[in-house]
């Protein structure tokens, strides 16, 4: 079972949780814009 991780779009700050970041952001359509972030950063971006 592969570990799921958090990824953030560096264009629109959309958060994706999964095995890898989407190739194209579903929110802003940027290509390869997702960078892996840690759990704490994901919480901050999501305002938790
Ligand atoms: Zn985006």
CSV table of C-alpha atoms and ligand atoms in Angstrom, one decimal:
chain,number,residue,atom,x,y,z
A,1,UNK,CA,0.0,0.0,0.0
A,2,UNK,CA,1.5,3.3,-1.1
A,3,UNK,CA,1.6,6.2,1.3
A,4,UNK,CA,-0.6,9.1,0.5
A,5,UNK,CA,0.9,12.5,0.8
A,6,UNK,CA,-0.1,16.1,0.6
A,7,UNK,CA,0.6,18.3,-2.5
A,8,UNK,CA,-0.1,21.9,-3.0
A,9,UNK,CA,-0.6,23.8,-6.3
A,10,UNK,CA,1.9,26.6,-6.2
A,11,UNK,CA,-0.3,28.7,-8.5
A,12,UNK,CA,-3.7,28.6,-6.6
A,13,UNK,CA,-2.8,26.9,-3.3
A,14,UNK,CA,-5.2,24.0,-4.0
A,15,UNK,CA,-4.4,21.0,-1.8
A,16,UNK,CA,-4.4,17.5,-3.2
A,17,UNK,CA,-4.1,14.4,-1.0
A,18,UNK,CA,-2.9,11.2,-2.8
A,19,UNK,CA,-0.1,9.1,-4.1
A,20,UNK,CA,1.2,11.9,-6.4
A,21,UNK,CA,0.2,15.4,-7.4
A,22,UNK,CA,-2.1,15.8,-10.4
A,23,UNK,CA,-0.4,16.6,-13.7
A,24,UNK,CA,-2.9,19.4,-14.3
A,25,UNK,CA,-4.5,21.4,-11.5
A,26,UNK,CA,-8.3,20.9,-11.5
A,27,UNK,CA,-8.8,24.4,-10.1
A,28,UNK,CA,-6.5,26.6,-12.2
A,29,UNK,CA,-5.4,24.2,-15.0
A,30,UNK,CA,-1.7,24.9,-14.3
A,31,UNK,CA,0.5,22.1,-15.5
A,32,UNK,CA,2.9,20.3,-13.1
A,33,UNK,CA,2.3,23.0,-10.5
A,34,UNK,CA,1.9,20.6,-7.5
A,35,UNK,CA,4.7,20.4,-5.0
A,36,UNK,CA,4.8,18.0,-2.1
A,37,UNK,CA,4.2,19.5,1.3
A,38,UNK,CA,4.2,18.1,4.8
A,39,UNK,CA,1.1,17.6,7.0
A,40,UNK,CA,1.7,20.6,9.1
A,41,UNK,CA,1.9,22.9,6.1
A,42,UNK,CA,-1.2,21.3,4.6
A,43,UNK,CA,-3.1,22.1,7.8
A,44,UNK,CA,-1.9,25.7,7.7
A,45,UNK,CA,-2.9,26.2,4.1
A,46,UNK,CA,-6.3,24.7,4.7
A,47,UNK,CA,-6.7,27.0,7.8
A,48,UNK,CA,-7.0,24.2,10.4
B,1,LIG,ZN1,-3.9,25.4,-9.1
